[in-house]
Short mmCIF file of N, CA and C in Angstrom, two decimals:
data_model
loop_
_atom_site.label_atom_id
_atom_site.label_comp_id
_atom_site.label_asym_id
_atom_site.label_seq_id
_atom_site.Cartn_x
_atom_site.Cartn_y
_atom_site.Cartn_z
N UNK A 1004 -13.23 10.40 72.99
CA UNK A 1004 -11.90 10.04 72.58
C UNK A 1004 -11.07 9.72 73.83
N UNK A 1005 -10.79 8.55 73.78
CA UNK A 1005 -9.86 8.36 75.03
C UNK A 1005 -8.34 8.88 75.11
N UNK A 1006 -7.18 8.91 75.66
CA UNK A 1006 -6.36 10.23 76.43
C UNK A 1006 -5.36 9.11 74.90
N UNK A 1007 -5.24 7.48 74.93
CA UNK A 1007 -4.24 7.11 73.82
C UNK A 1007 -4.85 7.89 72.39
N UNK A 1008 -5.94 8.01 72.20
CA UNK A 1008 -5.98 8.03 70.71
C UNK A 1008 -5.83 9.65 70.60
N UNK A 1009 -5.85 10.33 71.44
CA UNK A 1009 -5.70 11.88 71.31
C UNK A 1009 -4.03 12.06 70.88
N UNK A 1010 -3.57 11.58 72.15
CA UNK A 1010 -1.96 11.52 71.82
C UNK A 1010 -1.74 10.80 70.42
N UNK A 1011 -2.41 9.60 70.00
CA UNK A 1011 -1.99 9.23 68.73
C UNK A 1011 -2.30 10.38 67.41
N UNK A 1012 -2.89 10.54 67.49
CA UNK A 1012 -3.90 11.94 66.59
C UNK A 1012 -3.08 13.24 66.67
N UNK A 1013 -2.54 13.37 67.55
CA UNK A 1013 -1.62 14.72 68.15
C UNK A 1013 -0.58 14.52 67.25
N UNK A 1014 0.54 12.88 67.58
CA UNK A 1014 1.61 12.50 66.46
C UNK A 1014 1.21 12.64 64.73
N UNK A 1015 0.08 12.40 64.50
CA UNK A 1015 -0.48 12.59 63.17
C UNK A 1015 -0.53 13.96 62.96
N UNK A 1016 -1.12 15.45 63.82
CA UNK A 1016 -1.39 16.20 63.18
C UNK A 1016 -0.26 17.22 62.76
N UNK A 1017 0.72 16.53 63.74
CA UNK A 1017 2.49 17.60 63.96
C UNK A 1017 3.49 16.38 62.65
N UNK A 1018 2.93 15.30 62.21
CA UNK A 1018 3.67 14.70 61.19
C UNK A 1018 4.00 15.48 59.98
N UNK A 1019 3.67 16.90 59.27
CA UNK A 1019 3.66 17.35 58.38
C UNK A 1019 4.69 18.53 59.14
N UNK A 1020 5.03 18.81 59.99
CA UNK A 1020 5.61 19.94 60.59
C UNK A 1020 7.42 19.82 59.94
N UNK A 1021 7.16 20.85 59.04
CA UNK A 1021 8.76 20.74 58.49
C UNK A 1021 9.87 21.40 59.53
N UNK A 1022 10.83 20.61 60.09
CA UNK A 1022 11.59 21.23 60.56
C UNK A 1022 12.57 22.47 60.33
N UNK A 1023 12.66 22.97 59.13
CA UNK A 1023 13.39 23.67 58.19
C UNK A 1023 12.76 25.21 58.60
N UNK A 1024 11.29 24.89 58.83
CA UNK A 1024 10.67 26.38 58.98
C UNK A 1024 10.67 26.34 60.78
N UNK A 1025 11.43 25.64 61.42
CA UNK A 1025 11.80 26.14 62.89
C UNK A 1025 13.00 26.73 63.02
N UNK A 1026 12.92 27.98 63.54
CA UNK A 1026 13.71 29.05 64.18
C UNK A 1026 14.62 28.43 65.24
N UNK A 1027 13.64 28.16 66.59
CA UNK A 1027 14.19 28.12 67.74
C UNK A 1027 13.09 26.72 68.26
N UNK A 1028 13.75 26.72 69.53
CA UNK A 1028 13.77 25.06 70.22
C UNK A 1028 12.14 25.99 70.70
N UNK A 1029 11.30 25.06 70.79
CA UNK A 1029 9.76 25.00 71.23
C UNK A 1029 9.20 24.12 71.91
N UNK A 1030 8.94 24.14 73.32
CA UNK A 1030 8.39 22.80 74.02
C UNK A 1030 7.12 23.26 74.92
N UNK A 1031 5.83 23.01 74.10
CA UNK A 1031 4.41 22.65 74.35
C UNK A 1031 4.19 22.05 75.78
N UNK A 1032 3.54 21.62 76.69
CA UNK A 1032 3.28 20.59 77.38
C UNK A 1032 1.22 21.14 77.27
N UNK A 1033 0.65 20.34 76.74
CA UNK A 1033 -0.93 20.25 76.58
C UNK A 1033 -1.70 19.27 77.75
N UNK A 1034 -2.70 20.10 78.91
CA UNK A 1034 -3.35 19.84 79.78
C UNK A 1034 -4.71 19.51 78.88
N UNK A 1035 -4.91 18.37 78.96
CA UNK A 1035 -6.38 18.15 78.73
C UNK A 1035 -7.22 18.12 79.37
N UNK A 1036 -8.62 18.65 79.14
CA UNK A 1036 -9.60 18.61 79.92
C UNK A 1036 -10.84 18.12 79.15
N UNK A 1037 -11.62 17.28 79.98
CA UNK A 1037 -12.85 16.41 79.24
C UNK A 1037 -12.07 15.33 78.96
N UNK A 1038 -12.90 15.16 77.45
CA UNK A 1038 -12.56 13.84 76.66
C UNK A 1038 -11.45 13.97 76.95
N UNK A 1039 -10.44 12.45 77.03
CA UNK A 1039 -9.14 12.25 76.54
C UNK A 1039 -7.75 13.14 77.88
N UNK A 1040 -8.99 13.26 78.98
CA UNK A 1040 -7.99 14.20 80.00
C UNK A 1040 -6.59 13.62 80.26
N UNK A 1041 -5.29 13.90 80.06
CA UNK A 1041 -4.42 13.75 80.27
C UNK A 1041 -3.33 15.13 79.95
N UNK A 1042 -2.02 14.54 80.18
CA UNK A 1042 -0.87 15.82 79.41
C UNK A 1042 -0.26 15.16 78.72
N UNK A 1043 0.22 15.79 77.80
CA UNK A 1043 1.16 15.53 76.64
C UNK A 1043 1.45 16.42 76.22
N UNK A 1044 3.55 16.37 75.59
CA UNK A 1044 3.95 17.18 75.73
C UNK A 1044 4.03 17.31 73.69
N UNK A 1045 4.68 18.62 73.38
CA UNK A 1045 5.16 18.60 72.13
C UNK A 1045 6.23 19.12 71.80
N UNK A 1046 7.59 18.55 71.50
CA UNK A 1046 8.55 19.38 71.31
C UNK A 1046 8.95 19.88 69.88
N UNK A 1047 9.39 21.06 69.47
CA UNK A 1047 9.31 21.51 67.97
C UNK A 1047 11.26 22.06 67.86
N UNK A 1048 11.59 21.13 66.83
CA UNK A 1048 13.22 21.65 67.07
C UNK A 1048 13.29 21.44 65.28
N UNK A 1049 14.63 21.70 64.52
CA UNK A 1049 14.73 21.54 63.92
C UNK A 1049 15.03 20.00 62.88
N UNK A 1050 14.49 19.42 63.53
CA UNK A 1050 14.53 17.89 63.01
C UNK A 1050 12.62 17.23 63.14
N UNK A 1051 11.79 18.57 63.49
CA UNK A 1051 10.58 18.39 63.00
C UNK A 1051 9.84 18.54 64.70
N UNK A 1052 8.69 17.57 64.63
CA UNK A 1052 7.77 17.82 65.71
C UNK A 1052 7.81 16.73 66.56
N UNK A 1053 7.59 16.32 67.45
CA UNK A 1053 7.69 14.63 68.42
C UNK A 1053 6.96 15.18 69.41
N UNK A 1054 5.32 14.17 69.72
CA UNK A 1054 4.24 14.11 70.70
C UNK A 1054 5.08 13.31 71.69
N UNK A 1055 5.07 13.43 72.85
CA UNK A 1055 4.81 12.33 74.11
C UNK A 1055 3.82 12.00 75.20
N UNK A 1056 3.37 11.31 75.63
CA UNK A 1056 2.67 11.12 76.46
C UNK A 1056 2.83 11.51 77.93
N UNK A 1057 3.97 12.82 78.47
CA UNK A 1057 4.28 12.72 79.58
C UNK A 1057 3.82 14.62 79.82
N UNK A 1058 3.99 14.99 80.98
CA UNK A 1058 3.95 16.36 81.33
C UNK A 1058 5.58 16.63 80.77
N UNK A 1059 5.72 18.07 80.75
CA UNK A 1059 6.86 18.06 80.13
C UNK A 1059 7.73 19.91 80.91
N UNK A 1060 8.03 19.56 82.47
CA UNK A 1060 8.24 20.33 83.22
C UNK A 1060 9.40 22.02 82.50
N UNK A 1061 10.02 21.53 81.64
CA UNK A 1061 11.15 22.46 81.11
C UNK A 1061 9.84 22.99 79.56
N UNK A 1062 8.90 23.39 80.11
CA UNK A 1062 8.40 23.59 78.67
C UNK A 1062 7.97 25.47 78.23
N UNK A 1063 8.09 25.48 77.24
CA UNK A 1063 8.36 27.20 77.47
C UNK A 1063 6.88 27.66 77.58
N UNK A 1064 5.82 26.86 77.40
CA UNK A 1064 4.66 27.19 78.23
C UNK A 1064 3.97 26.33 78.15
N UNK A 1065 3.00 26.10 78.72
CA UNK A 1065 1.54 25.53 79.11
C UNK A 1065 0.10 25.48 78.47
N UNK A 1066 -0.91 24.51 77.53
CA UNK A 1066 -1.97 24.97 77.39
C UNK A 1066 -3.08 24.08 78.01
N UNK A 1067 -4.08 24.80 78.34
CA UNK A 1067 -5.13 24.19 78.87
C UNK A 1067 -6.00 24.39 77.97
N UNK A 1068 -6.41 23.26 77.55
CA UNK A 1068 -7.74 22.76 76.41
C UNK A 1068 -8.17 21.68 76.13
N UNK A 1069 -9.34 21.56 75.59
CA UNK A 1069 -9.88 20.26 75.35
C UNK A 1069 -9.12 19.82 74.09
N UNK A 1070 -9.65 18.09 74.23
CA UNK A 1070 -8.72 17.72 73.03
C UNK A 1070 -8.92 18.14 71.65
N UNK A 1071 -10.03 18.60 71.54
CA UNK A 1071 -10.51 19.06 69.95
C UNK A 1071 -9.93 20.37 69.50
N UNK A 1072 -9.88 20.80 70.68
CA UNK A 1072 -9.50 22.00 70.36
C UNK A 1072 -7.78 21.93 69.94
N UNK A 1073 -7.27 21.58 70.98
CA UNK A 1073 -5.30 20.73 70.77
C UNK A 1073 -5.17 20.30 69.40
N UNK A 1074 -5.60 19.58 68.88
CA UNK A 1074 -5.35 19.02 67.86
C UNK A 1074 -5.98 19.72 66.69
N UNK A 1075 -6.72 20.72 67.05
CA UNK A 1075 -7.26 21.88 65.39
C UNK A 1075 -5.98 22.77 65.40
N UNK A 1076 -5.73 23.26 66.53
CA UNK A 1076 -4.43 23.41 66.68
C UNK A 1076 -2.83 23.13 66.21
N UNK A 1077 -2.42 22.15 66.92
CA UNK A 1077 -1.99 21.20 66.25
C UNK A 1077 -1.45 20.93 64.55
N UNK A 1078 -2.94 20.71 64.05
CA UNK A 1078 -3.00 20.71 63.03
C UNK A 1078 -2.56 21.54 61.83
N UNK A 1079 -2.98 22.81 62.38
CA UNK A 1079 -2.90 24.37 61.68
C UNK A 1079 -4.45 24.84 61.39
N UNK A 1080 -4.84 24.11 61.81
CA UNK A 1080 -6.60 24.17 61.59
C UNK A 1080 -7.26 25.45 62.18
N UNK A 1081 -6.70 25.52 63.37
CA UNK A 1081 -7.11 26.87 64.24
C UNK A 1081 -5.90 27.54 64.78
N UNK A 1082 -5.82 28.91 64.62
CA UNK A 1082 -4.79 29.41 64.98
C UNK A 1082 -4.98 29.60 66.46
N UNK A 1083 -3.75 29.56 66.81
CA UNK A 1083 -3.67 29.42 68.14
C UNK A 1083 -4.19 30.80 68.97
N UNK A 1084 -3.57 31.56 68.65
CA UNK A 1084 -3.69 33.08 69.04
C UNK A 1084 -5.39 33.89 68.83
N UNK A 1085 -5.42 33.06 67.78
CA UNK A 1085 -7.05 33.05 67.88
C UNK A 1085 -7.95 32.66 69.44
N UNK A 1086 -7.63 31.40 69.09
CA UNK A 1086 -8.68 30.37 69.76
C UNK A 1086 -7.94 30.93 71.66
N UNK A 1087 -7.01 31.38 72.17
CA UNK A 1087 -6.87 31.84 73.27
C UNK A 1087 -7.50 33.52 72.89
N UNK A 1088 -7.32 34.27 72.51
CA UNK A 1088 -8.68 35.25 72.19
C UNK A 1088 -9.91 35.02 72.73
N UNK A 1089 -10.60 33.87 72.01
CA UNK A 1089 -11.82 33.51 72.11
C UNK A 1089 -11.92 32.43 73.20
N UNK A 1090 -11.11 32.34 74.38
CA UNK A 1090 -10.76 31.76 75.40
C UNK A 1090 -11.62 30.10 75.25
N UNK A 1091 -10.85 29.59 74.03
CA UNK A 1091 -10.58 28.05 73.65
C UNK A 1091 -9.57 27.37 74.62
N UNK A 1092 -8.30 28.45 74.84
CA UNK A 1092 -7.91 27.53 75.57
C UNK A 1092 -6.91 28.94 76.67
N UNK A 1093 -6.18 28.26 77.79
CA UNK A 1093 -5.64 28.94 78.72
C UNK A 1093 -4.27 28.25 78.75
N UNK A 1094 -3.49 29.59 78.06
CA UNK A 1094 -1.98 29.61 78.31
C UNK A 1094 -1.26 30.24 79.62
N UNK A 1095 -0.71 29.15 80.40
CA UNK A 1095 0.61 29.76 81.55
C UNK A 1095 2.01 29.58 81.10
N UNK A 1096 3.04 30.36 81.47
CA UNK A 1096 4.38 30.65 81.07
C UNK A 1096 4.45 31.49 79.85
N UNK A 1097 5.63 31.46 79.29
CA UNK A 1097 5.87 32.24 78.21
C UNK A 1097 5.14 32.25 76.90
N UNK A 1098 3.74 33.36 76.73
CA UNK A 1098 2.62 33.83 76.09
C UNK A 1098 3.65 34.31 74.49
N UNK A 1099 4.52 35.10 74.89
CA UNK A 1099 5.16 35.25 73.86
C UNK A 1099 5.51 34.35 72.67
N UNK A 1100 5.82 33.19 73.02
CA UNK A 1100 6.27 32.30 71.76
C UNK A 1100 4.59 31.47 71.93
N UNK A 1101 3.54 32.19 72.01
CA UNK A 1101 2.29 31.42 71.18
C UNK A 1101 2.34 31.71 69.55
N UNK A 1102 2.87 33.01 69.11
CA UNK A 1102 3.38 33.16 68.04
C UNK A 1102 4.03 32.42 67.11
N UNK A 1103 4.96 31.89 67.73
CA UNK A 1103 6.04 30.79 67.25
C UNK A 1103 5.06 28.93 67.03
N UNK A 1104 3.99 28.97 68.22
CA UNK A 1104 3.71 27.67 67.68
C UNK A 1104 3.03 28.16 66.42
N UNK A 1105 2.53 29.39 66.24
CA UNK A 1105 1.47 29.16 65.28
C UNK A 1105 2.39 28.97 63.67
N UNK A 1106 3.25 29.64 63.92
CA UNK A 1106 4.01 29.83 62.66
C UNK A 1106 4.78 28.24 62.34
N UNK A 1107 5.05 27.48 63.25
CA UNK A 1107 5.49 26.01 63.17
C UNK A 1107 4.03 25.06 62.75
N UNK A 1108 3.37 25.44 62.93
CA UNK A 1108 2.02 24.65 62.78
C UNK A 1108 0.83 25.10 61.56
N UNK A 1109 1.39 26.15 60.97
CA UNK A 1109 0.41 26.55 60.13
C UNK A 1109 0.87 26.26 59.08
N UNK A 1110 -0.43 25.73 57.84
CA UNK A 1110 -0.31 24.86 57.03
C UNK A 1110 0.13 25.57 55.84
N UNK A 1111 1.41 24.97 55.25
CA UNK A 1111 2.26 25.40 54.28
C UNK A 1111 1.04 26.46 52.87
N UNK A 1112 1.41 27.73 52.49
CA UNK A 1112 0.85 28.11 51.71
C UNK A 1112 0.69 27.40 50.29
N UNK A 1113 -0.42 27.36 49.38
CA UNK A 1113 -0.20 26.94 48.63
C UNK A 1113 0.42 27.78 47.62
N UNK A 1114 0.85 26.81 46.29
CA UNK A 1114 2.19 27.61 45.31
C UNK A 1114 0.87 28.35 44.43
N UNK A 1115 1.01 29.34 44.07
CA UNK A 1115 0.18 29.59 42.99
C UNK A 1115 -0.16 29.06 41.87
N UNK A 1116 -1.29 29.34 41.35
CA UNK A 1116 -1.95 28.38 40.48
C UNK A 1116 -1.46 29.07 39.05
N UNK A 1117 -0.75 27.66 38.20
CA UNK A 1117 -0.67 28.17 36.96
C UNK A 1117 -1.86 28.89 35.93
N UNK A 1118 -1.60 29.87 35.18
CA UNK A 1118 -2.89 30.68 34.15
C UNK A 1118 -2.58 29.46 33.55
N UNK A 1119 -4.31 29.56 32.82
CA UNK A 1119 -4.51 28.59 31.46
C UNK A 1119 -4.27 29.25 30.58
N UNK A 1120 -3.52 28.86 29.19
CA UNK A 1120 -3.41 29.59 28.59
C UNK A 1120 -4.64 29.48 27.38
N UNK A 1121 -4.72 30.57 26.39
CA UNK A 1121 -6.36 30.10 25.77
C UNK A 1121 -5.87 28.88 25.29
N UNK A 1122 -7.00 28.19 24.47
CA UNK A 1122 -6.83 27.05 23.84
C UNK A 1122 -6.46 26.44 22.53
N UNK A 1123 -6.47 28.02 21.91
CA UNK A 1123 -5.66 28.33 20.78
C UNK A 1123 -4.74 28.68 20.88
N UNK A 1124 -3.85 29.45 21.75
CA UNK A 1124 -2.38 29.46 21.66
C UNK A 1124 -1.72 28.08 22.44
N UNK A 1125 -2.66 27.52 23.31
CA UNK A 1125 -2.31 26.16 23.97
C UNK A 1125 -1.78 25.19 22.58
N UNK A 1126 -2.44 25.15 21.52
CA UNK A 1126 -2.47 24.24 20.17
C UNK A 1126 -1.62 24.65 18.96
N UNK A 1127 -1.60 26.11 19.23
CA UNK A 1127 -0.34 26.50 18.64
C UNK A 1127 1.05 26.21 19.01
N UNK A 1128 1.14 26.41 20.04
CA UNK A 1128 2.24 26.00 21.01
C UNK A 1128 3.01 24.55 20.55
N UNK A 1129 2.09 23.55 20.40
CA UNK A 1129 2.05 22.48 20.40
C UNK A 1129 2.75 21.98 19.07
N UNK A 1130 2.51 22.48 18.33
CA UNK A 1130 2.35 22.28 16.62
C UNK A 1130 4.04 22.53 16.53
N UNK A 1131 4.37 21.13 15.70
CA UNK A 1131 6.12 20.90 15.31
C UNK A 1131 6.50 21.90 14.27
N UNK A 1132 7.72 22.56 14.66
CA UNK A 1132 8.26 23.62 13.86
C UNK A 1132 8.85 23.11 12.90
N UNK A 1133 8.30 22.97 11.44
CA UNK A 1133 9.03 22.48 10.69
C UNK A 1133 10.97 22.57 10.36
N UNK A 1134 11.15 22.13 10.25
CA UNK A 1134 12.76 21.82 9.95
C UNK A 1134 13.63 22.69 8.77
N UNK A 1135 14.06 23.30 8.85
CA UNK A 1135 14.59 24.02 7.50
C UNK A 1135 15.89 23.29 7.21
N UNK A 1136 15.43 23.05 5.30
CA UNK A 1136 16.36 21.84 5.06
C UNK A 1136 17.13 22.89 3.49
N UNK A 1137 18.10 22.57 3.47
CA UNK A 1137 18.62 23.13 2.29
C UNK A 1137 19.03 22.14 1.03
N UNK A 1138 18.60 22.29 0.08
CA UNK A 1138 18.92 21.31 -0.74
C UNK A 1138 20.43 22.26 -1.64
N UNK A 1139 20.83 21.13 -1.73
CA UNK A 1139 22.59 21.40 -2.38
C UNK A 1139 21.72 21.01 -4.11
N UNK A 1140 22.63 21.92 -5.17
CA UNK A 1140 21.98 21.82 -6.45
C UNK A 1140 22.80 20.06 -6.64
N UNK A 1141 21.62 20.06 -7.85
CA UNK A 1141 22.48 18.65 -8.00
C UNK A 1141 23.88 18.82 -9.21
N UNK A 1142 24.37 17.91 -9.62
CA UNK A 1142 25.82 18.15 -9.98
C UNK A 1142 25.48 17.11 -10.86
N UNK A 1143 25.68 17.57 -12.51
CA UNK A 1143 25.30 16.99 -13.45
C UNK A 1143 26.66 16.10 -13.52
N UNK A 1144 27.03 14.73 -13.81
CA UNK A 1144 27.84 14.02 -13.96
C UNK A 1144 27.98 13.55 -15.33
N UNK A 1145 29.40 13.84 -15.77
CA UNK A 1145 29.21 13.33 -17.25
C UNK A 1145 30.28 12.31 -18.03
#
């Protein structure tokens, strides 16, 4: 993967990042190594996520990783706090808000799944409540 299509892929995987669930201002700068070696930065504010292609010196920390790994990341695919655990990748500066990317990047829960209801009260359900009609007597005319 060359260093453009990583950064393009990076803008794709932070495109779902709702700004609404950011707290506080968040600025990434991602060292690549291998494929796609370059930096690129990521900033996370409340108006959502924005990749750039530059180092990004004011950033509240640093990661060193390959690009596959950045972008599982990224994604919500791999938690971050994990994958530096299992020394995927190497964070400098402020370790503390690795927390914070993960919670900006992890993929919205799903809503719970409606019960079926059986298939006989499903059809009951369904069935038009008849109308209650009153008939007035009739009125003999003479």
């Amino acid at each position: 993967m060359t260093y453009e299509n990583l950064v393009k892929e990076a803008k794709k995987a932070v495109k779902t990042v709702d700004g609404k669930t950011i707290k506080e201002h968040l600025a990434v700068e991602f060292d690549i190594e291998g494929k796609g070696e370059g930096a690129f930065y990521v900033e996370f504010t409340e108006k959502g996520a924005e990749v750039e292609p530059y180092e990004y010196y004011d950033h509240d920390f640093r990661v060193r990783t390959s690009g596959d790994v950045a972008l599982k990341v990224l994604s919500g695919e791999l938690n971050p706090e994990e994958a530096l655990a299992a020394g995927q990748l190497c964070v400098e500066g402020n370790t503390d808000k690795i927390a914070l990317l993960k919670s900006v990047v992890a993929p919205a829960p799903e809503a719970p799944k409606e019960k079926k209801a059986p298939a006989k009260a499903k059809a009951e359900a369904k069935k038009p409540v008849p109308k209650k009609t009153t008939k007035k007597p009739a009125t003999k005319k003479k």
